[in-house]
Short mmCIF file of C-alpha atoms in Angstrom, two decimals:
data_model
loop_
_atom_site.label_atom_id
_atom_site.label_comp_id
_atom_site.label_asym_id
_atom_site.label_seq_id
_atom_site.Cartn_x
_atom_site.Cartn_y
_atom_site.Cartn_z
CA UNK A 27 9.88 61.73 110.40
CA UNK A 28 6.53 61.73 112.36
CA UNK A 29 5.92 65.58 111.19
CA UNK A 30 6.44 64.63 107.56
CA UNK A 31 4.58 61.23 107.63
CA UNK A 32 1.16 63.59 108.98
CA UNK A 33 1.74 66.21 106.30
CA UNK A 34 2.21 63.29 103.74
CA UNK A 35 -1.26 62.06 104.53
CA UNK A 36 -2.95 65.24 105.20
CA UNK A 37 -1.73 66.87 101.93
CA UNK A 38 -2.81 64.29 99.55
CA UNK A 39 -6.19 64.92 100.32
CA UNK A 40 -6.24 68.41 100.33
CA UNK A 41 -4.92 70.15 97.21
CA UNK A 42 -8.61 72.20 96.21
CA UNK A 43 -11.62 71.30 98.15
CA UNK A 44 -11.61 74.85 100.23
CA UNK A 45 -13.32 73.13 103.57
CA UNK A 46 -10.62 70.57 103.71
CA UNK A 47 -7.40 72.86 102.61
CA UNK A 48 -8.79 75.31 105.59
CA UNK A 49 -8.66 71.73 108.38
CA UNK A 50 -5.27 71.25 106.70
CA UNK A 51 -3.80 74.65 107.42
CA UNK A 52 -5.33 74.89 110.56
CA UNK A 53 -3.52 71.46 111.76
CA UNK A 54 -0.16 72.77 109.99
CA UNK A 55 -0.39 75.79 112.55
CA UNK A 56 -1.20 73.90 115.33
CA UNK A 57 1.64 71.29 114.59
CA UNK A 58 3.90 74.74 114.33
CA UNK A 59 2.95 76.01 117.50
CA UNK A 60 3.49 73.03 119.29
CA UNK A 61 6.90 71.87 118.02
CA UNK A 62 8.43 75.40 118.41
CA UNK A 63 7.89 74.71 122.12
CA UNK A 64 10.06 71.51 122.12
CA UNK A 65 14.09 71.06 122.53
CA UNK A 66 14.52 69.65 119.35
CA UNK A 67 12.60 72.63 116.96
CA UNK A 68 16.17 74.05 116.43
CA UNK A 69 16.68 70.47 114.50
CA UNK A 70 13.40 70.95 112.78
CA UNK A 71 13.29 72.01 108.59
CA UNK A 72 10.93 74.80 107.78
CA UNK A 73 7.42 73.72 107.66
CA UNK A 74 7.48 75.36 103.89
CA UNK A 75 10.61 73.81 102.95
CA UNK A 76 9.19 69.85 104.02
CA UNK A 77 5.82 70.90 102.26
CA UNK A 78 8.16 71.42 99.14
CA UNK A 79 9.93 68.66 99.53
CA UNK A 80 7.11 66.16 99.84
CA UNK A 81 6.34 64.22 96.17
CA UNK A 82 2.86 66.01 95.52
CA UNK A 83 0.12 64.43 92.99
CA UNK A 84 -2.30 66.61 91.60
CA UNK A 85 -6.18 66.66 91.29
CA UNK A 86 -9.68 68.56 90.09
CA UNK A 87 -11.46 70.93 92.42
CA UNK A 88 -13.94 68.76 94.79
CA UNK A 89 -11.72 65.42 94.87
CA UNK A 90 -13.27 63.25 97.47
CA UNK A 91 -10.26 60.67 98.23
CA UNK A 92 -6.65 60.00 97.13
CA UNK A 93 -7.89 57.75 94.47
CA UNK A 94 -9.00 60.88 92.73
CA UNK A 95 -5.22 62.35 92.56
CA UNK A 96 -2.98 61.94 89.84
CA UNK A 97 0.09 62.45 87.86
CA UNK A 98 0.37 64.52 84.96
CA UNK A 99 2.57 63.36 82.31
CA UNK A 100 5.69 65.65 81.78
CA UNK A 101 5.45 67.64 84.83
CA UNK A 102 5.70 67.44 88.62
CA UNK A 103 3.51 68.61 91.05
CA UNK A 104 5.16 70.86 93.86
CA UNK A 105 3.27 73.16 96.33
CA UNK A 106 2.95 76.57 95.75
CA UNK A 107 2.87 79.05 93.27
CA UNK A 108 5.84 78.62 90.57
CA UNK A 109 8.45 80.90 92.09
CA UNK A 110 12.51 80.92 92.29
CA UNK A 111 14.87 79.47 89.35
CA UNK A 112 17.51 80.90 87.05
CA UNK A 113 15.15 84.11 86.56
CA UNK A 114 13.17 84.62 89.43
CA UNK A 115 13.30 88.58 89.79
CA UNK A 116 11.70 88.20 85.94
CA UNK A 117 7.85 89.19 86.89
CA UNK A 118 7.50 86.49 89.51
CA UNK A 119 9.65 83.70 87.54
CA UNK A 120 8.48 84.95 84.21
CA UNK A 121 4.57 84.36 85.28
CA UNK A 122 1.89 84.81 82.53
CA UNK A 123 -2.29 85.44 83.97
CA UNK A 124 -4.88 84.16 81.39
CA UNK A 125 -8.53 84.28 82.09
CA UNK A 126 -9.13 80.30 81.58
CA UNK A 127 -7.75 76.97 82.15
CA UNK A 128 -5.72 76.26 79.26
CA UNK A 129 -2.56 76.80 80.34
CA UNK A 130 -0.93 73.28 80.26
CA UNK A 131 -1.58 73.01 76.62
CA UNK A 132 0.14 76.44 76.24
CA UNK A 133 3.15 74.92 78.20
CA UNK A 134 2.91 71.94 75.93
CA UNK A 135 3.30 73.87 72.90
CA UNK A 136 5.62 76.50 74.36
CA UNK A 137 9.46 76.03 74.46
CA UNK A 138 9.89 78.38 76.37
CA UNK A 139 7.18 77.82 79.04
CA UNK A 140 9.00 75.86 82.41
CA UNK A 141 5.89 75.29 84.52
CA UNK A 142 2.09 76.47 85.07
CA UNK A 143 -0.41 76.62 87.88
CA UNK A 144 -4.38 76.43 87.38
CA UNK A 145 -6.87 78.13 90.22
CA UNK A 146 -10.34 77.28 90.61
CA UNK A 147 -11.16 76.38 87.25
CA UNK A 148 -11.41 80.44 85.93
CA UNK A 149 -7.35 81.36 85.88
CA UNK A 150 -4.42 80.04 85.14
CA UNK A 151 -0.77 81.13 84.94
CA UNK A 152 2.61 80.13 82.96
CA UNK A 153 6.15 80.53 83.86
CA UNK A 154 9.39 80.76 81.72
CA UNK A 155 12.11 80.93 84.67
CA UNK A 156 14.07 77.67 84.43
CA UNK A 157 14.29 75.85 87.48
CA UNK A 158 11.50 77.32 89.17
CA UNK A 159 9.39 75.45 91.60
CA UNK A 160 6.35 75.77 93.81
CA UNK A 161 7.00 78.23 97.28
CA UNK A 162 5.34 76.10 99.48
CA UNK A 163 1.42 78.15 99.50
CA UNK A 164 -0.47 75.60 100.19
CA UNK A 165 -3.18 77.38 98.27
CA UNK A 166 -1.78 76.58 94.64
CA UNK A 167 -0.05 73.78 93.23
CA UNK A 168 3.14 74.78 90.95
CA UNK A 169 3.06 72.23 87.89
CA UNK A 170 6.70 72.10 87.26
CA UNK A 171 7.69 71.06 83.00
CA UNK A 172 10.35 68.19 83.21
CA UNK A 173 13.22 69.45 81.11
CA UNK A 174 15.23 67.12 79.02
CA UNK A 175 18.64 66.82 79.85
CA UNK A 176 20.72 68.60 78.11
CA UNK A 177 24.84 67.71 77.61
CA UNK A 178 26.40 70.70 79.34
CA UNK A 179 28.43 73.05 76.89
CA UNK A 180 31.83 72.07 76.21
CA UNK A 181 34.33 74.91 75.64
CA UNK A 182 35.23 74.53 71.70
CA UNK A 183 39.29 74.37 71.73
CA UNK A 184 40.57 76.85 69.67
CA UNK A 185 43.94 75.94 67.77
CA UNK A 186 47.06 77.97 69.18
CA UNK A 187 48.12 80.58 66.49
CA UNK A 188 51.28 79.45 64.66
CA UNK A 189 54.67 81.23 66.20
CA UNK A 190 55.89 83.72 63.87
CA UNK A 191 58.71 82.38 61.47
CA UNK A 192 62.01 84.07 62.26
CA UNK A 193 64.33 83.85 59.43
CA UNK A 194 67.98 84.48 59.28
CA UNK A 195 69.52 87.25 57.72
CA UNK A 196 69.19 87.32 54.08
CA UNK A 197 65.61 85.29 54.03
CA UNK A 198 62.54 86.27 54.16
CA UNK A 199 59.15 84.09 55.43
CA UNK A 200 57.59 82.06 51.82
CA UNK A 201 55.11 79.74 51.73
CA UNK A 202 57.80 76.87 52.19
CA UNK A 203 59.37 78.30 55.04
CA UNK A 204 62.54 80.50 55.05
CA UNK A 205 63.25 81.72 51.27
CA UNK A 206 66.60 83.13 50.44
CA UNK A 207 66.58 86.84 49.14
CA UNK A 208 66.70 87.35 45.53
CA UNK A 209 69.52 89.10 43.69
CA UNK A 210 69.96 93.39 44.66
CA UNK A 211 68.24 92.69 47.51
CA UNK A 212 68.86 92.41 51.16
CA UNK A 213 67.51 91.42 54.46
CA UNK A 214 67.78 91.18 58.25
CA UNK A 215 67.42 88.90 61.04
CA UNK A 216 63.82 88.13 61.18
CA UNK A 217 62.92 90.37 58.27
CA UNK A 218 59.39 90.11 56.81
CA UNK A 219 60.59 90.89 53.21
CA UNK A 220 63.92 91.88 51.70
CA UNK A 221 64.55 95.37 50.97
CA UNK A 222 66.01 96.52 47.32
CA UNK A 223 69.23 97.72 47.37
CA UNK A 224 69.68 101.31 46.73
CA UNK A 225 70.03 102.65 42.74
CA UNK A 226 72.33 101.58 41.32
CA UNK A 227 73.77 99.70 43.51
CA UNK A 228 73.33 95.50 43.16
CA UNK A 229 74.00 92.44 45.46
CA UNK A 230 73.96 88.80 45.00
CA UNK A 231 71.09 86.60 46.26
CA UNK A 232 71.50 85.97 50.46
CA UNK A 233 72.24 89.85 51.03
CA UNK A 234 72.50 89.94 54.51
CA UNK A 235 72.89 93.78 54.77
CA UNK A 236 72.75 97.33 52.75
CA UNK A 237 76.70 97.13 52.94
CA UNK A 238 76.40 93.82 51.11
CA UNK A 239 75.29 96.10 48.11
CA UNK A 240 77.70 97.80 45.65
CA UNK A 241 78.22 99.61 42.88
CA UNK A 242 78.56 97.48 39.43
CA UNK A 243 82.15 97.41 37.64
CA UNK A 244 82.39 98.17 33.93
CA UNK A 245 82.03 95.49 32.20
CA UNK A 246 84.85 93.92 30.30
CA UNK A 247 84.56 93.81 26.68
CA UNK A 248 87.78 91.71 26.14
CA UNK A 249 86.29 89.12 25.39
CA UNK A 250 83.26 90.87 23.32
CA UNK A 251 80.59 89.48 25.83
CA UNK A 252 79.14 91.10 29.05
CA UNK A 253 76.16 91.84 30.72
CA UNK A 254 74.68 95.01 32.54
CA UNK A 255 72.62 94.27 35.56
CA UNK A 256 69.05 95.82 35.81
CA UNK A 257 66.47 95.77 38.37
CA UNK A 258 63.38 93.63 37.08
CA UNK A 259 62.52 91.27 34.69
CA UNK A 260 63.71 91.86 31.38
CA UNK A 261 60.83 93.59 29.08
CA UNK A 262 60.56 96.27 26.32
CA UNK A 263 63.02 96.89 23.47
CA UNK A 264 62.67 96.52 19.67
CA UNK A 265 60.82 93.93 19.65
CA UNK A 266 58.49 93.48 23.34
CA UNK A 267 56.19 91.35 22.04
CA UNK A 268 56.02 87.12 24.22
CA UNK A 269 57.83 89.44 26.83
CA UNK A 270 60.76 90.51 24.79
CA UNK A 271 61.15 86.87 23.58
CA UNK A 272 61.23 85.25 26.87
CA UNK A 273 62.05 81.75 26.74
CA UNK A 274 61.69 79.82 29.86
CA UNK A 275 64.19 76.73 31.25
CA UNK A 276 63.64 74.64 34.01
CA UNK A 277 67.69 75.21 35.10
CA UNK A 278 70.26 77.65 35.94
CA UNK A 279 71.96 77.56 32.66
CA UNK A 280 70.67 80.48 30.81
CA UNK A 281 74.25 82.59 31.10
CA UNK A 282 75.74 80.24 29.07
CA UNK A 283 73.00 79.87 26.77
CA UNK A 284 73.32 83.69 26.21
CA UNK A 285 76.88 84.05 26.05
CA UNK A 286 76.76 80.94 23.48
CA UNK A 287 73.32 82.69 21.50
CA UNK A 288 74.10 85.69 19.10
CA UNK A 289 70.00 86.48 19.12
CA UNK A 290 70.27 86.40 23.13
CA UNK A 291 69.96 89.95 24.45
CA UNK A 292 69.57 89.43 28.19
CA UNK A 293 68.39 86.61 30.69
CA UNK A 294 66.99 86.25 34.06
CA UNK A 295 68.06 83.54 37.03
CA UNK A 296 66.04 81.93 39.63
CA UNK A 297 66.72 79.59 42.46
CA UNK A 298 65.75 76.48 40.19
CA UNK A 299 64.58 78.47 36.80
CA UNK A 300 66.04 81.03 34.55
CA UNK A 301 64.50 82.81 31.26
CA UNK A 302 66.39 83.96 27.90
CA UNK A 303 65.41 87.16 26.25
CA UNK A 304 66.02 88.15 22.55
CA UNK A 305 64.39 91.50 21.96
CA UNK A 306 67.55 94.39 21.67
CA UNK A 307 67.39 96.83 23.84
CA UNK A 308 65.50 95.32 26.66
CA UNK A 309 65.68 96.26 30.08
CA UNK A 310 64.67 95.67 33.96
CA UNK A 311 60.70 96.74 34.52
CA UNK A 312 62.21 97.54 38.10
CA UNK A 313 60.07 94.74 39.91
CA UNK A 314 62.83 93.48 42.90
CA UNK A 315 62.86 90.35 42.74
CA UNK A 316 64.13 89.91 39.34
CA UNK A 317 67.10 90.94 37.95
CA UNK A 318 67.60 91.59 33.94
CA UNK A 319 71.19 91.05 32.67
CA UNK A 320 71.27 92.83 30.13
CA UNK A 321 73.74 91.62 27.21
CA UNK A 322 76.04 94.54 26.41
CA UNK A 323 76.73 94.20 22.62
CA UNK A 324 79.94 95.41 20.88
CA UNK A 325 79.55 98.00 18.88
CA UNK A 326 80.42 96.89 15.04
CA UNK A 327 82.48 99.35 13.22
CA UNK A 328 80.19 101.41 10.06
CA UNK A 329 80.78 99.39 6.83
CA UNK A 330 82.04 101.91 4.35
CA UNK A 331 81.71 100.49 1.01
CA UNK A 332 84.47 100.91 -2.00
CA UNK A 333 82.79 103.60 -5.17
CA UNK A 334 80.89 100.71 -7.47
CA UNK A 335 79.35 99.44 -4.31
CA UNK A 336 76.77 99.72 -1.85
CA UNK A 337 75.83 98.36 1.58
CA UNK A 338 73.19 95.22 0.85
CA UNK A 339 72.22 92.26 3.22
CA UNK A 340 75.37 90.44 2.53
CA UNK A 341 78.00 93.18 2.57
CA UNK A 342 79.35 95.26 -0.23
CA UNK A 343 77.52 94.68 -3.12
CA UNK A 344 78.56 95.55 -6.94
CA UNK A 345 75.80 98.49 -8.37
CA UNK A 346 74.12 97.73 -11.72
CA UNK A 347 74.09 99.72 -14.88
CA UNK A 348 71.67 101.65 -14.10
CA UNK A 349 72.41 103.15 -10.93
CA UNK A 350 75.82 104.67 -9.41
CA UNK A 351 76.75 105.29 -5.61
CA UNK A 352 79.68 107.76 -3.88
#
């Protein structure tokens, strides 16, 4: 406490008139040389680490009494030159040498700039290593930049990726979740799409497996309606134009509605929709998903008409004066 309490008052006064920081140096070695010979030195900080220590005002060249030191708004005085910090292997903490005194109102202006240190009123230096503080020369005063405070970085949480959807055999991942597997297709257990059965074979919606497809009966004609299954939606024919007549319903319905519908040709079902189609001769545009039942029409007997007649919109029609037909 003594040791510190002299160096307190000694140091004040002595920060750049030459005669005076020599007496101070000299008393520093002497205090040195006598306190290494006592029991208690071992207990004793470095000299240079209680000279940093000390709360150190700063002054002009030739100051003649304490009254003459001051603070400097922004920074803090410590002895030394500016050494040490977060960079101090950067060119002696990042140091800077200009040729004139203006370095505090480059440190001002400078972001960047962490301290400075003026000599003799013909050089000056600046510092960029963060942290940095004087090394205890008592030759120099370090003129340390108080930082703001800054909140320390919090780690940004990053949302968990989603667990892959695993859906049951004859599903596939939609938007909504698990969606069951149209119709001549298949999937299974934890699928990423369904797979098409293999031409010609066809399965019902909720395949599970390839051995859930098979090979399509002949239709009966008994009863003069039946439908061929293609794989698509239903387009082309005699007539492709609105998509071969498509006609959309917001049910499941549209089997009826064809078998019911002489114009019907062929129709399409959904899980909650299903289209009509009236263009002859349509057929499956082979997208998967869909499947085109095609209406198998009978086929009508040729009209052979009685001599006297020919074959008109209506049937058998009587031929006029002028004209005769075989």
């Amino acid at each position: 406490a003594w040791l510190k309490f002299y160096l307190r008052q000694n140091q004040r006064s002595v920060m750049r008139d030459t005669t005076l920081e020599k007496m101070a140096v000299q008393s520093v070695k002497r205090i040195s040389t006598v306190w290494k010979e006592l029991t208690l030195a071992p207990h004793v900080p470095n000299l240079s680490s209680v000279l940093q220590e000390l709360p150190v005002k700063t002054n002009v060249s030739g100051a003649t009494s304490e009254d003459e030191c001051y603070e400097v708004e922004g920074y803090v005085a410590t002895v030394g030159a500016c050494r040490g910090g977060e960079a101090p292997e950067d060119s002696y903490a990042g140091l800077e040498n200009f040729k004139d005194t203006l370095c505090k109102e480059r440190c001002d202006t400078d972001d960047s700039c962490t301290g400075y240190l003026v000599k003799d009123n013909a050089w000056c230096e600046t510092y960029s290593s963060v942290g940095n503080t004087g090394d205890g020369n008592t030759e120099f005063t370090c003129m340390v930049k108080i930082l703001p405070e800054t909140e320390p970085e919090t780690e940004t949480e990053t949302e968990p990726e989603p667990e892959p959807v695993i859906c049951e055999a004859g599903y596939y991942p939609g938007e909504d979740g698990c969606t069951i597997c149209e119709e001549n297709t298949y999937s299974l257990e934890g699928a990423d799409s369904c797979t098409p059965c293999p031409q010609p074979l066809i399965s019902a919606a909720g395949a599970t497996s390839e051995d859930q497809c098979y090979e399509q009966e002949e239709p009966d004609l008994s009863d003069g309606i039946a439908y061929e299954a293609t794989v698509g939606a239903c387009r082309g024919g005699e007539t492709p134009e609105n998509n071969a007549g498509l006609e959309l319903f917001y049910d499941t319905d549209c089997k009826a509605r064809c078998d019911a519908d002489e114009s019907c040709t062929g129709y399409v079902t959904g899980n909650t929709w299903c289209e009509t189609y009236s263009s002859v001769g349509n057929f499956g545009d082979g997208r998967a998903e869909y499947t085109c039942m095609v209406k198998i029409l009978p086929e009508t007997e040729p009209v052979i008409c009685e001599a006297g007649y020919y074959l008109g919109e209506d049937g058998c029609t009587p031929w006029r004066r002028w004209l005769y037909y075989l």
